[in-house]
Structures are given as structure tokens and as C-alpha cells.
Amino acid sequence: MWDPSTYLRYGSERSRPFFDLVARVGAGHPRAVADLGCGPGTLTAALAERWPGAAVHGLDSSPEMIERAGALDTRATFEVGDVADWQPAPDTDVVVSNALLQWVPDHERLLTRWVAALPAGAWLAVQVPGNFDGPAHRALRATGGDRLAHLFREAPVRDPAGYADLLLAAGCAVDAWETTYLHLLPAGTVVDHPVLTWLEGTALRPVRAALDADQWSAFRSELDARLRAAYPVRHGVVPFPFRRVFVVARVP
Ligand SMILES: C[S@@+](CC[C@H](N)C(=O)[O-])C[C@H]1O[C@@H](n2cnc3c(N)ncnc32)[C@H](O)[C@@H]1O
């Protein structure tokens, strides 16, 4: 289950890649814009502001996220649904997917299917985290051991060259890149290590769901100790490097 409040705890850090992504989308007056895996809808609302003439629609498989999105003061519309079943409409001129596809197995097949169905000149903009071999995910895998290994996939995403290759082969013009953000997370305000509270909004959800209360408490303390060693406090903040992979493709 996704918890919008936990996810939004680091909303400012999490939204920056979204704005860096959509800054590279050159659409002037799109007819329809889809935000796939829209989460709590705050960023979908920003798309509705950027393109006031477009029908902007957010889709997410989490009813909790869509309920939160539906309470926003925005003209964007929202719907519960699985992206695996989504198909572009003939007037979908922009598709945005920010921090979604790492959760979707075989998402490369979806990307090529969407490109084939999008109208000429449409834009597809995707961002995924690229930190699965970083210290936070190594700590998760070490703490989970064999028992939870099935919850942690080693490389659920490609690098920029991998997505460029896929979308060039589909006939698109492609812009692909990566950025490592250095998030400086406040260290003093919460008892838990801030990287732990960050992960609770995303990667830790399946772990929490798989464990009972005692097992979760033990897992959490062991992970907390590992994260404290991997990401020490410096001058009152915890520097947390976070690599992200971007691709923007234009349908010919
Ligand atoms: C990390 S959040 C990103 C939310 C938003 N795009 C943002 O950038 O703030 C990932 C979202 O993807 C949604 N999600 C995961 N798998 C999905 C699927 N198969 N279909 C639709 N949404 C999915 C989750 O419910 C969650 O809200």
C-alpha cells in the first residue's frame, strides 16, 4: 500500500527530477497529456498549469494516491488503473512517467507499445531511479538476506544508453541523460535516519507488507544501523547522492 503522506515527506527533493524531465518536452499546445503513475497528483497539477488548453489525466494503481489527488484544487482528472493496461488515445500528445517504471516488470515492452500507438509528433518523457547498486539498496539487500531477496531486483531499469537504444529502434528522436542529485537531508529533526524515512516512502513498502510487526521492527533497526554507517551526518545534514535516468522521445 502506498501512503501519500509518507511519500510526500521529501516532496521537494522528489519533484526536482520531474521538473528537469518535463523541461525537455517541447510540446506547445498538446491536446491530451497523460501522467502515468501520477501518485498524489501534485505534479500532474503542474502539468495542467503548464498546458492550460490540454486535457490532463493522471493514472495510478493506488486508490490511496488517487484519493489524495482527487482532493487537489486542479482541473486535472485522475483515475485508478494499471499502466500495463493503458493505451494512448489518438489525441495523446504528451506522456509523462516519473518514478514509475522501476515498479513495472517488462516496462520496455510497454514503452515500445505506447510509441507505436502515439500520434505523430507526440512526446514520451520517462524518469526512473538509477541507484539500485548504491549504498541504500545494498543495505536493503544485506538486511533482507535470502529471505527477502525476491523483493529486491538487482537492475529493474536500464541506463540512458539502454533506453536510447530501445526508443531509437522504435523510430523516435531521443534525448537521454542521467543526473546524480546530492540531496542534503536534515539530520536533526527526526529520530530515525533520514535515508530510512526516505526509503519508507518507496522501496521499503513491499518489505513492510511482507513482515509481521516484530520482524519489521528488527529489520528497521538493522537497516537503520547500516544506513547510519553508509550515510553519516555532515554539518547537520545527511548527504544522500541519488542517480536518476531520464529519456525524452519524440514520435516521428
Ligand atoms: C514513486 S511514486 C511516483 C509518483 C509521481 N509520479 C511522482 O513523481 O511524484 C510511484 C507511483 O507509481 C504507482 N504505480 C506503481 N505501479 C503501478 C502500475 N503498474 N500502474 C499504475 N501505477 C503504478 C504507485 O502507486 C505510485 O503512486
PDB file of C-alpha atoms and ligand atoms in Angstrom:
ATOM      1  CA  MET A   1       0.000   0.000   0.000  1.00  0.00           C
ATOM      2  CA  TRP A   2       1.249   3.494  -0.872  1.00  0.00           C
ATOM      3  CA  ASP A   3       0.950   6.168   1.807  1.00  0.00           C
ATOM      4  CA  PRO A   4       0.739   9.631   0.170  1.00  0.00           C
ATOM      5  CA  SER A   5       1.856  11.451   3.344  1.00  0.00           C
ATOM      6  CA  THR A   6       4.962   9.280   3.787  1.00  0.00           C
ATOM      7  CA  TYR A   7       5.756   9.644   0.085  1.00  0.00           C
ATOM      8  CA  LEU A   8       5.375  13.440   0.182  1.00  0.00           C
ATOM      9  CA  ARG A   9       7.710  13.795   3.198  1.00  0.00           C
ATOM     10  CA  TYR A  10      10.539  14.549   0.759  1.00  0.00           C
ATOM     11  CA  GLY A  11       8.256  16.080  -1.869  1.00  0.00           C
ATOM     12  CA  SER A  12      10.618  18.878  -2.779  1.00  0.00           C
ATOM     13  CA  GLU A  13      13.581  16.525  -3.412  1.00  0.00           C
ATOM     14  CA  ARG A  14      11.373  14.048  -5.279  1.00  0.00           C
ATOM     15  CA  SER A  15       9.789  16.676  -7.544  1.00  0.00           C
ATOM     16  CA  ARG A  16      13.013  18.173  -8.871  1.00  0.00           C
ATOM     17  CA  PRO A  17      13.710  15.358 -11.377  1.00  0.00           C
ATOM     18  CA  PHE A  18      10.121  15.689 -12.610  1.00  0.00           C
ATOM     19  CA  PHE A  19      10.645  19.359 -13.491  1.00  0.00           C
ATOM     20  CA  ASP A  20      14.054  18.611 -15.051  1.00  0.00           C
ATOM     21  CA  LEU A  21      12.350  15.921 -17.142  1.00  0.00           C
ATOM     22  CA  VAL A  22       9.397  17.920 -18.419  1.00  0.00           C
ATOM     23  CA  ALA A  23      11.636  20.930 -19.147  1.00  0.00           C
ATOM     24  CA  ARG A  24      12.935  18.877 -22.093  1.00  0.00           C
ATOM     25  CA  VAL A  25       9.444  18.296 -23.535  1.00  0.00           C
ATOM     26  CA  GLY A  26       8.921  20.842 -26.310  1.00  0.00           C
ATOM     27  CA  ALA A  27       5.159  20.408 -26.838  1.00  0.00           C
ATOM     28  CA  GLY A  28       3.440  23.766 -27.415  1.00  0.00           C
ATOM     29  CA  HIS A  29      -0.288  23.058 -27.381  1.00  0.00           C
ATOM     30  CA  PRO A  30      -0.873  19.375 -26.675  1.00  0.00           C
ATOM     31  CA  ARG A  31      -4.440  18.119 -26.888  1.00  0.00           C
ATOM     32  CA  ALA A  32      -4.193  15.458 -24.185  1.00  0.00           C
ATOM     33  CA  VAL A  33      -1.474  14.818 -21.587  1.00  0.00           C
ATOM     34  CA  ALA A  34      -1.200  11.572 -19.596  1.00  0.00           C
ATOM     35  CA  ASP A  35       0.698  11.336 -16.297  1.00  0.00           C
ATOM     36  CA  LEU A  36       1.258   7.623 -15.696  1.00  0.00           C
ATOM     37  CA  GLY A  37       1.903   6.580 -12.085  1.00  0.00           C
ATOM     38  CA  CYS A  38       0.799  10.069 -11.050  1.00  0.00           C
ATOM     39  CA  GLY A  39       0.988   9.347  -7.295  1.00  0.00           C
ATOM     40  CA  PRO A  40      -0.588  12.079  -5.140  1.00  0.00           C
ATOM     41  CA  GLY A  41      -1.243  14.248  -8.219  1.00  0.00           C
ATOM     42  CA  THR A  42       0.684  17.368  -7.202  1.00  0.00           C
ATOM     43  CA  LEU A  43       2.934  17.092 -10.255  1.00  0.00           C
ATOM     44  CA  THR A  44       0.011  16.278 -12.562  1.00  0.00           C
ATOM     45  CA  ALA A  45      -1.489  19.573 -11.401  1.00  0.00           C
ATOM     46  CA  ALA A  46       1.722  21.309 -12.520  1.00  0.00           C
ATOM     47  CA  LEU A  47       1.237  19.789 -15.996  1.00  0.00           C
ATOM     48  CA  ALA A  48      -2.312  21.204 -16.096  1.00  0.00           C
ATOM     49  CA  GLU A  49      -0.904  24.643 -15.298  1.00  0.00           C
ATOM     50  CA  ARG A  50       1.807  24.403 -17.936  1.00  0.00           C
ATOM     51  CA  TRP A  51      -0.659  23.372 -20.665  1.00  0.00           C
ATOM     52  CA  PRO A  52      -3.948  25.150 -19.877  1.00  0.00           C
ATOM     53  CA  GLY A  53      -5.537  24.026 -23.164  1.00  0.00           C
ATOM     54  CA  ALA A  54      -4.820  20.326 -22.679  1.00  0.00           C
ATOM     55  CA  ALA A  55      -6.932  17.581 -21.131  1.00  0.00           C
ATOM     56  CA  VAL A  56      -4.571  16.402 -18.375  1.00  0.00           C
ATOM     57  CA  HIS A  57      -5.201  12.993 -16.869  1.00  0.00           C
ATOM     58  CA  GLY A  58      -3.370  11.118 -14.096  1.00  0.00           C
ATOM     59  CA  LEU A  59      -3.447   7.331 -13.756  1.00  0.00           C
ATOM     60  CA  ASP A  60      -2.210   5.355 -10.749  1.00  0.00           C
ATOM     61  CA  SER A  61      -2.813   1.848  -9.419  1.00  0.00           C
ATOM     62  CA  SER A  62      -3.002   3.035  -5.792  1.00  0.00           C
ATOM     63  CA  PRO A  63      -6.507   4.034  -4.627  1.00  0.00           C
ATOM     64  CA  GLU A  64      -4.903   5.923  -1.699  1.00  0.00           C
ATOM     65  CA  MET A  65      -2.826   8.038  -4.096  1.00  0.00           C
ATOM     66  CA  ILE A  66      -5.790   8.733  -6.381  1.00  0.00           C
ATOM     67  CA  GLU A  67      -7.952   9.686  -3.427  1.00  0.00           C
ATOM     68  CA  ARG A  68      -5.315  12.233  -2.367  1.00  0.00           C
ATOM     69  CA  ALA A  69      -5.004  13.518  -5.960  1.00  0.00           C
ATOM     70  CA  GLY A  70      -8.766  13.886  -6.271  1.00  0.00           C
ATOM     71  CA  ALA A  71      -8.770  16.311  -3.325  1.00  0.00           C
ATOM     72  CA  LEU A  72      -6.407  18.748  -5.076  1.00  0.00           C
ATOM     73  CA  ASP A  73      -7.601  22.051  -6.426  1.00  0.00           C
ATOM     74  CA  THR A  74      -6.755  21.320 -10.069  1.00  0.00           C
ATOM     75  CA  ARG A  75      -8.609  20.807 -13.321  1.00  0.00           C
ATOM     76  CA  ALA A  76      -6.551  17.644 -13.979  1.00  0.00           C
ATOM     77  CA  THR A  77      -8.581  14.443 -13.743  1.00  0.00           C
ATOM     78  CA  PHE A  78      -7.495  11.208 -12.048  1.00  0.00           C
ATOM     79  CA  GLU A  79      -8.261   7.523 -12.262  1.00  0.00           C
ATOM     80  CA  VAL A  80      -7.183   4.255 -10.610  1.00  0.00           C
ATOM     81  CA  GLY A  81      -5.648   1.894 -13.159  1.00  0.00           C
ATOM     82  CA  ASP A  82      -2.647  -0.233 -14.076  1.00  0.00           C
ATOM     83  CA  VAL A  83      -0.257   1.173 -16.676  1.00  0.00           C
ATOM     84  CA  ALA A  84       0.169  -2.318 -18.065  1.00  0.00           C
ATOM     85  CA  ASP A  85      -3.385  -1.972 -19.436  1.00  0.00           C
ATOM     86  CA  TRP A  86      -3.097   1.668 -20.531  1.00  0.00           C
ATOM     87  CA  GLN A  87      -3.175   2.642 -24.197  1.00  0.00           C
ATOM     88  CA  PRO A  88      -2.715   6.182 -25.582  1.00  0.00           C
ATOM     89  CA  ALA A  89      -5.792   7.814 -27.141  1.00  0.00           C
ATOM     90  CA  PRO A  90      -5.429   9.173 -30.704  1.00  0.00           C
ATOM     91  CA  ASP A  91      -5.033  12.721 -29.289  1.00  0.00           C
ATOM     92  CA  THR A  92      -2.449  11.906 -26.580  1.00  0.00           C
ATOM     93  CA  ASP A  93       0.337  14.299 -27.481  1.00  0.00           C
ATOM     94  CA  VAL A  94       2.370  14.018 -24.245  1.00  0.00           C
ATOM     95  CA  VAL A  95       3.001  11.049 -21.950  1.00  0.00           C
ATOM     96  CA  VAL A  96       4.893  11.626 -18.697  1.00  0.00           C
ATOM     97  CA  SER A  97       6.009   8.834 -16.394  1.00  0.00           C
ATOM     98  CA  ASN A  98       8.039   9.999 -13.410  1.00  0.00           C
ATOM     99  CA  ALA A  99       9.477   7.436 -10.974  1.00  0.00           C
ATOM    100  CA  LEU A 100       7.048   4.729 -12.035  1.00  0.00           C
ATOM    101  CA  LEU A 101       8.576   2.223 -14.428  1.00  0.00           C
ATOM    102  CA  GLN A 102      11.074   0.761 -11.936  1.00  0.00           C
ATOM    103  CA  TRP A 103       7.987  -0.852 -10.367  1.00  0.00           C
ATOM    104  CA  VAL A 104       6.728  -2.312 -13.634  1.00  0.00           C
ATOM    105  CA  PRO A 105       8.340  -5.539 -14.867  1.00  0.00           C
ATOM    106  CA  ASP A 106       8.960  -5.717 -18.607  1.00  0.00           C
ATOM    107  CA  HIS A 107       8.244  -1.994 -18.980  1.00  0.00           C
ATOM    108  CA  GLU A 108      10.394  -1.865 -22.148  1.00  0.00           C
ATOM    109  CA  ARG A 109       7.587  -3.714 -23.942  1.00  0.00           C
ATOM    110  CA  LEU A 110       5.106  -1.060 -22.738  1.00  0.00           C
ATOM    111  CA  LEU A 111       7.307   1.790 -23.978  1.00  0.00           C
ATOM    112  CA  THR A 112       7.515   0.371 -27.493  1.00  0.00           C
ATOM    113  CA  ARG A 113       3.780  -0.363 -27.490  1.00  0.00           C
ATOM    114  CA  TRP A 114       2.945   3.211 -26.458  1.00  0.00           C
ATOM    115  CA  VAL A 115       5.270   4.701 -29.088  1.00  0.00           C
ATOM    116  CA  ALA A 116       3.597   2.604 -31.778  1.00  0.00           C
ATOM    117  CA  ALA A 117       0.157   3.904 -30.713  1.00  0.00           C
ATOM    118  CA  LEU A 118       1.024   7.602 -30.150  1.00  0.00           C
ATOM    119  CA  PRO A 119       0.200  10.181 -32.839  1.00  0.00           C
ATOM    120  CA  ALA A 120       2.979  11.666 -34.972  1.00  0.00           C
ATOM    121  CA  GLY A 121       4.966  14.316 -33.110  1.00  0.00           C
ATOM    122  CA  ALA A 122       3.914  13.091 -29.629  1.00  0.00           C
ATOM    123  CA  TRP A 123       6.333  13.259 -26.708  1.00  0.00           C
ATOM    124  CA  LEU A 124       7.166  10.484 -24.243  1.00  0.00           C
ATOM    125  CA  ALA A 125       9.073  11.557 -21.103  1.00  0.00           C
ATOM    126  CA  VAL A 126      10.333   8.992 -18.594  1.00  0.00           C
ATOM    127  CA  GLN A 127      12.400   9.217 -15.420  1.00  0.00           C
ATOM    128  CA  VAL A 128      13.478   6.246 -13.288  1.00  0.00           C
ATOM    129  CA  PRO A 129      15.813   5.987 -10.302  1.00  0.00           C
ATOM    130  CA  GLY A 130      19.210   4.579 -11.242  1.00  0.00           C
ATOM    131  CA  ASN A 131      20.588   3.906  -7.777  1.00  0.00           C
ATOM    132  CA  PHE A 132      19.908   0.188  -7.402  1.00  0.00           C
ATOM    133  CA  ASP A 133      23.608  -0.565  -6.908  1.00  0.00           C
ATOM    134  CA  GLY A 134      24.092   2.332  -4.447  1.00  0.00           C
ATOM    135  CA  PRO A 135      24.681   2.009  -0.692  1.00  0.00           C
ATOM    136  CA  ALA A 136      20.996   2.339   0.264  1.00  0.00           C
ATOM    137  CA  HIS A 137      19.918  -0.582  -1.908  1.00  0.00           C
ATOM    138  CA  ARG A 138      22.973  -2.622  -0.918  1.00  0.00           C
ATOM    139  CA  ALA A 139      21.959  -2.061   2.723  1.00  0.00           C
ATOM    140  CA  LEU A 140      18.397  -3.155   1.925  1.00  0.00           C
ATOM    141  CA  ARG A 141      19.586  -6.350   0.262  1.00  0.00           C
ATOM    142  CA  ALA A 142      22.086  -7.128   3.045  1.00  0.00           C
ATOM    143  CA  THR A 143      19.416  -6.640   5.725  1.00  0.00           C
ATOM    144  CA  GLY A 144      16.831  -8.693   3.845  1.00  0.00           C
ATOM    145  CA  GLY A 145      19.210 -11.600   3.168  1.00  0.00           C
ATOM    146  CA  ASP A 146      17.953 -14.643   1.291  1.00  0.00           C
ATOM    147  CA  ARG A 147      14.560 -14.486   2.992  1.00  0.00           C
ATOM    148  CA  LEU A 148      13.591 -11.207   1.310  1.00  0.00           C
ATOM    149  CA  ALA A 149      15.803 -11.454  -1.791  1.00  0.00           C
ATOM    150  CA  HIS A 150      12.729 -11.842  -4.008  1.00  0.00           C
ATOM    151  CA  LEU A 151      11.662  -8.279  -3.088  1.00  0.00           C
ATOM    152  CA  PHE A 152      14.853  -6.631  -4.361  1.00  0.00           C
ATOM    153  CA  ARG A 153      15.547  -6.768  -8.055  1.00  0.00           C
ATOM    154  CA  GLU A 154      19.190  -6.028  -8.938  1.00  0.00           C
ATOM    155  CA  ALA A 155      18.606  -3.887 -12.022  1.00  0.00           C
ATOM    156  CA  PRO A 156      14.963  -3.148 -12.765  1.00  0.00           C
ATOM    157  CA  VAL A 157      15.901  -0.233 -15.070  1.00  0.00           C
ATOM    158  CA  ARG A 158      18.244   0.465 -17.984  1.00  0.00           C
ATOM    159  CA  ASP A 159      20.876   3.190 -18.200  1.00  0.00           C
ATOM    160  CA  PRO A 160      20.385   6.181 -20.563  1.00  0.00           C
ATOM    161  CA  ALA A 161      22.085   4.390 -23.459  1.00  0.00           C
ATOM    162  CA  GLY A 162      19.794   1.385 -22.943  1.00  0.00           C
ATOM    163  CA  TYR A 163      16.611   3.477 -23.162  1.00  0.00           C
ATOM    164  CA  ALA A 164      18.034   5.471 -26.090  1.00  0.00           C
ATOM    165  CA  ASP A 165      18.711   2.224 -27.933  1.00  0.00           C
ATOM    166  CA  LEU A 166      15.174   0.970 -27.301  1.00  0.00           C
ATOM    167  CA  LEU A 167      13.450   4.178 -28.437  1.00  0.00           C
ATOM    168  CA  LEU A 168      15.758   4.860 -31.400  1.00  0.00           C
ATOM    169  CA  ALA A 169      14.915   1.351 -32.594  1.00  0.00           C
ATOM    170  CA  ALA A 170      11.232   2.350 -32.326  1.00  0.00           C
ATOM    171  CA  GLY A 171      11.924   5.247 -34.705  1.00  0.00           C
ATOM    172  CA  CYS A 172      11.913   8.139 -32.192  1.00  0.00           C
ATOM    173  CA  ALA A 173      14.166  11.164 -31.865  1.00  0.00           C
ATOM    174  CA  VAL A 174      15.750  10.679 -28.429  1.00  0.00           C
ATOM    175  CA  ASP A 175      17.253  12.784 -25.639  1.00  0.00           C
ATOM    176  CA  ALA A 176      18.622  10.593 -22.827  1.00  0.00           C
ATOM    177  CA  TRP A 177      20.770  11.525 -19.858  1.00  0.00           C
ATOM    178  CA  GLU A 178      21.443  10.898 -16.182  1.00  0.00           C
ATOM    179  CA  THR A 179      21.871  13.164 -13.175  1.00  0.00           C
ATOM    180  CA  THR A 180      23.103  12.413  -9.678  1.00  0.00           C
ATOM    181  CA  TYR A 181      21.377  14.759  -7.242  1.00  0.00           C
ATOM    182  CA  LEU A 182      23.011  15.330  -3.889  1.00  0.00           C
ATOM    183  CA  HIS A 183      20.078  15.578  -1.513  1.00  0.00           C
ATOM    184  CA  LEU A 184      21.059  17.186   1.791  1.00  0.00           C
ATOM    185  CA  LEU A 185      18.531  15.685   4.174  1.00  0.00           C
ATOM    186  CA  PRO A 186      18.040  17.388   7.559  1.00  0.00           C
ATOM    187  CA  ALA A 187      19.501  15.131  10.246  1.00  0.00           C
ATOM    188  CA  GLY A 188      18.323  16.749  13.445  1.00  0.00           C
ATOM    189  CA  THR A 189      14.546  16.741  13.377  1.00  0.00           C
ATOM    190  CA  VAL A 190      13.672  13.040  13.444  1.00  0.00           C
ATOM    191  CA  VAL A 191      14.837  10.072  15.499  1.00  0.00           C
ATOM    192  CA  ASP A 192      15.222   7.793  12.503  1.00  0.00           C
ATOM    193  CA  HIS A 193      17.986   8.185   9.962  1.00  0.00           C
ATOM    194  CA  PRO A 194      16.602  10.353   7.110  1.00  0.00           C
ATOM    195  CA  VAL A 195      17.522   7.837   4.397  1.00  0.00           C
ATOM    196  CA  LEU A 196      15.413   5.297   6.279  1.00  0.00           C
ATOM    197  CA  THR A 197      12.426   7.643   6.333  1.00  0.00           C
ATOM    198  CA  TRP A 198      13.048   8.364   2.620  1.00  0.00           C
ATOM    199  CA  LEU A 199      13.004   4.634   1.802  1.00  0.00           C
ATOM    200  CA  GLU A 200       9.839   4.131   3.849  1.00  0.00           C
ATOM    201  CA  GLY A 201       8.010   6.207   1.239  1.00  0.00           C
ATOM    202  CA  THR A 202       9.060   3.878  -1.607  1.00  0.00           C
ATOM    203  CA  ALA A 203      11.392   0.856  -1.580  1.00  0.00           C
ATOM    204  CA  LEU A 204      10.517  -0.297   1.960  1.00  0.00           C
ATOM    205  CA  ARG A 205       6.793  -0.663   1.300  1.00  0.00           C
ATOM    206  CA  PRO A 206       6.988  -4.250  -0.007  1.00  0.00           C
ATOM    207  CA  VAL A 207       9.234  -5.214   2.948  1.00  0.00           C
ATOM    208  CA  ARG A 208       6.794  -3.765   5.468  1.00  0.00           C
ATOM    209  CA  ALA A 209       3.981  -5.703   3.792  1.00  0.00           C
ATOM    210  CA  ALA A 210       5.926  -8.997   3.919  1.00  0.00           C
ATOM    211  CA  LEU A 211       6.844  -8.887   7.632  1.00  0.00           C
ATOM    212  CA  ASP A 212       4.925  -9.088  10.913  1.00  0.00           C
ATOM    213  CA  ALA A 213       5.320  -6.298  13.485  1.00  0.00           C
ATOM    214  CA  ASP A 214       8.282  -7.875  15.358  1.00  0.00           C
ATOM    215  CA  GLN A 215      10.141  -8.832  12.200  1.00  0.00           C
ATOM    216  CA  TRP A 216       9.575  -5.324  10.788  1.00  0.00           C
ATOM    217  CA  SER A 217      10.898  -3.691  13.934  1.00  0.00           C
ATOM    218  CA  ALA A 218      14.056  -5.862  13.849  1.00  0.00           C
ATOM    219  CA  PHE A 219      14.538  -5.231  10.126  1.00  0.00           C
ATOM    220  CA  ARG A 220      14.109  -1.500  10.584  1.00  0.00           C
ATOM    221  CA  SER A 221      16.704  -1.215  13.374  1.00  0.00           C
ATOM    222  CA  GLU A 222      19.263  -3.299  11.493  1.00  0.00           C
ATOM    223  CA  LEU A 223      18.742  -1.249   8.322  1.00  0.00           C
ATOM    224  CA  ASP A 224      18.926   1.993  10.314  1.00  0.00           C
ATOM    225  CA  ALA A 225      22.367   0.985  11.650  1.00  0.00           C
ATOM    226  CA  ARG A 226      23.622   0.132   8.147  1.00  0.00           C
ATOM    227  CA  LEU A 227      22.332   3.440   6.737  1.00  0.00           C
ATOM    228  CA  ARG A 228      23.947   5.431   9.561  1.00  0.00           C
ATOM    229  CA  ALA A 229      27.305   3.884   8.611  1.00  0.00           C
ATOM    230  CA  ALA A 230      26.770   4.416   4.860  1.00  0.00           C
ATOM    231  CA  TYR A 231      25.420   7.998   5.080  1.00  0.00           C
ATOM    232  CA  PRO A 232      26.999   9.852   8.016  1.00  0.00           C
ATOM    233  CA  VAL A 233      25.793  13.243   9.251  1.00  0.00           C
ATOM    234  CA  ARG A 234      27.869  16.159   7.947  1.00  0.00           C
ATOM    235  CA  HIS A 235      27.319  19.681   9.304  1.00  0.00           C
ATOM    236  CA  GLY A 236      23.772  18.882  10.441  1.00  0.00           C
ATOM    237  CA  VAL A 237      22.654  17.195   7.205  1.00  0.00           C
ATOM    238  CA  VAL A 238      22.922  13.760   5.626  1.00  0.00           C
ATOM    239  CA  PRO A 239      24.304  13.969   2.064  1.00  0.00           C
ATOM    240  CA  PHE A 240      22.337  11.411   0.021  1.00  0.00           C
ATOM    241  CA  PRO A 241      23.512  11.029  -3.603  1.00  0.00           C
ATOM    242  CA  PHE A 242      20.694   9.833  -5.845  1.00  0.00           C
ATOM    243  CA  ARG A 243      21.249   8.897  -9.506  1.00  0.00           C
ATOM    244  CA  ARG A 244      18.324   9.226 -11.871  1.00  0.00           C
ATOM    245  CA  VAL A 245      17.936   8.207 -15.514  1.00  0.00           C
ATOM    246  CA  PHE A 246      15.946  10.300 -17.997  1.00  0.00           C
ATOM    247  CA  VAL A 247      14.715   9.760 -21.511  1.00  0.00           C
ATOM    248  CA  VAL A 248      12.558  12.032 -23.662  1.00  0.00           C
ATOM    249  CA  ALA A 249      11.481  10.626 -27.015  1.00  0.00           C
ATOM    250  CA  ARG A 250       9.583  12.261 -29.875  1.00  0.00           C
ATOM    251  CA  VAL A 251       7.465  10.098 -32.120  1.00  0.00           C
ATOM    252  CA  PRO A 252       8.299  10.699 -35.810  1.00  0.00           C
TER     253      PRO A 252
HETATM  254  C1  LIG B   1       7.407   6.762  -6.677  1.00  0.00           C
HETATM  255  S1  LIG B   1       5.708   7.080  -6.982  1.00  0.00           S
HETATM  256  C2  LIG B   1       5.787   8.390  -8.208  1.00  0.00           C
HETATM  257  C3  LIG B   1       4.602   9.292  -8.161  1.00  0.00           C
HETATM  258  C4  LIG B   1       4.655  10.522  -9.074  1.00  0.00           C
HETATM  259  N1  LIG B   1       4.830  10.179 -10.470  1.00  0.00           N
HETATM  260  C5  LIG B   1       5.753  11.444  -8.641  1.00  0.00           C
HETATM  261  O1  LIG B   1       6.703  11.635  -9.396  1.00  0.00           O
HETATM  262  O2  LIG B   1       5.676  12.000  -7.539  1.00  0.00           O
HETATM  263  C6  LIG B   1       5.271   5.682  -7.953  1.00  0.00           C
HETATM  264  C7  LIG B   1       3.793   5.575  -8.233  1.00  0.00           C
HETATM  265  O3  LIG B   1       3.586   4.550  -9.202  1.00  0.00           O
HETATM  266  C8  LIG B   1       2.382   3.883  -8.904  1.00  0.00           C
HETATM  267  N2  LIG B   1       2.406   2.568  -9.570  1.00  0.00           N
HETATM  268  C9  LIG B   1       3.221   1.515  -9.321  1.00  0.00           C
HETATM  269  N3  LIG B   1       2.957   0.507 -10.168  1.00  0.00           N
HETATM  270  C10 LIG B   1       1.955   0.942 -10.988  1.00  0.00           C
HETATM  271  C11 LIG B   1       1.241   0.375 -12.078  1.00  0.00           C
HETATM  272  N4  LIG B   1       1.525  -0.868 -12.505  1.00  0.00           N
HETATM  273  N5  LIG B   1       0.280   1.100 -12.677  1.00  0.00           N
HETATM  274  C12 LIG B   1      -0.012   2.361 -12.251  1.00  0.00           C
HETATM  275  N6  LIG B   1       0.637   2.957 -11.230  1.00  0.00           N
HETATM  276  C13 LIG B   1       1.603   2.264 -10.594  1.00  0.00           C
HETATM  277  C14 LIG B   1       2.365   3.820  -7.388  1.00  0.00           C
HETATM  278  O4  LIG B   1       1.062   3.611  -6.889  1.00  0.00           O
HETATM  279  C15 LIG B   1       2.947   5.180  -7.018  1.00  0.00           C
HETATM  280  O5  LIG B   1       1.961   6.136  -6.800  1.00  0.00           O
END
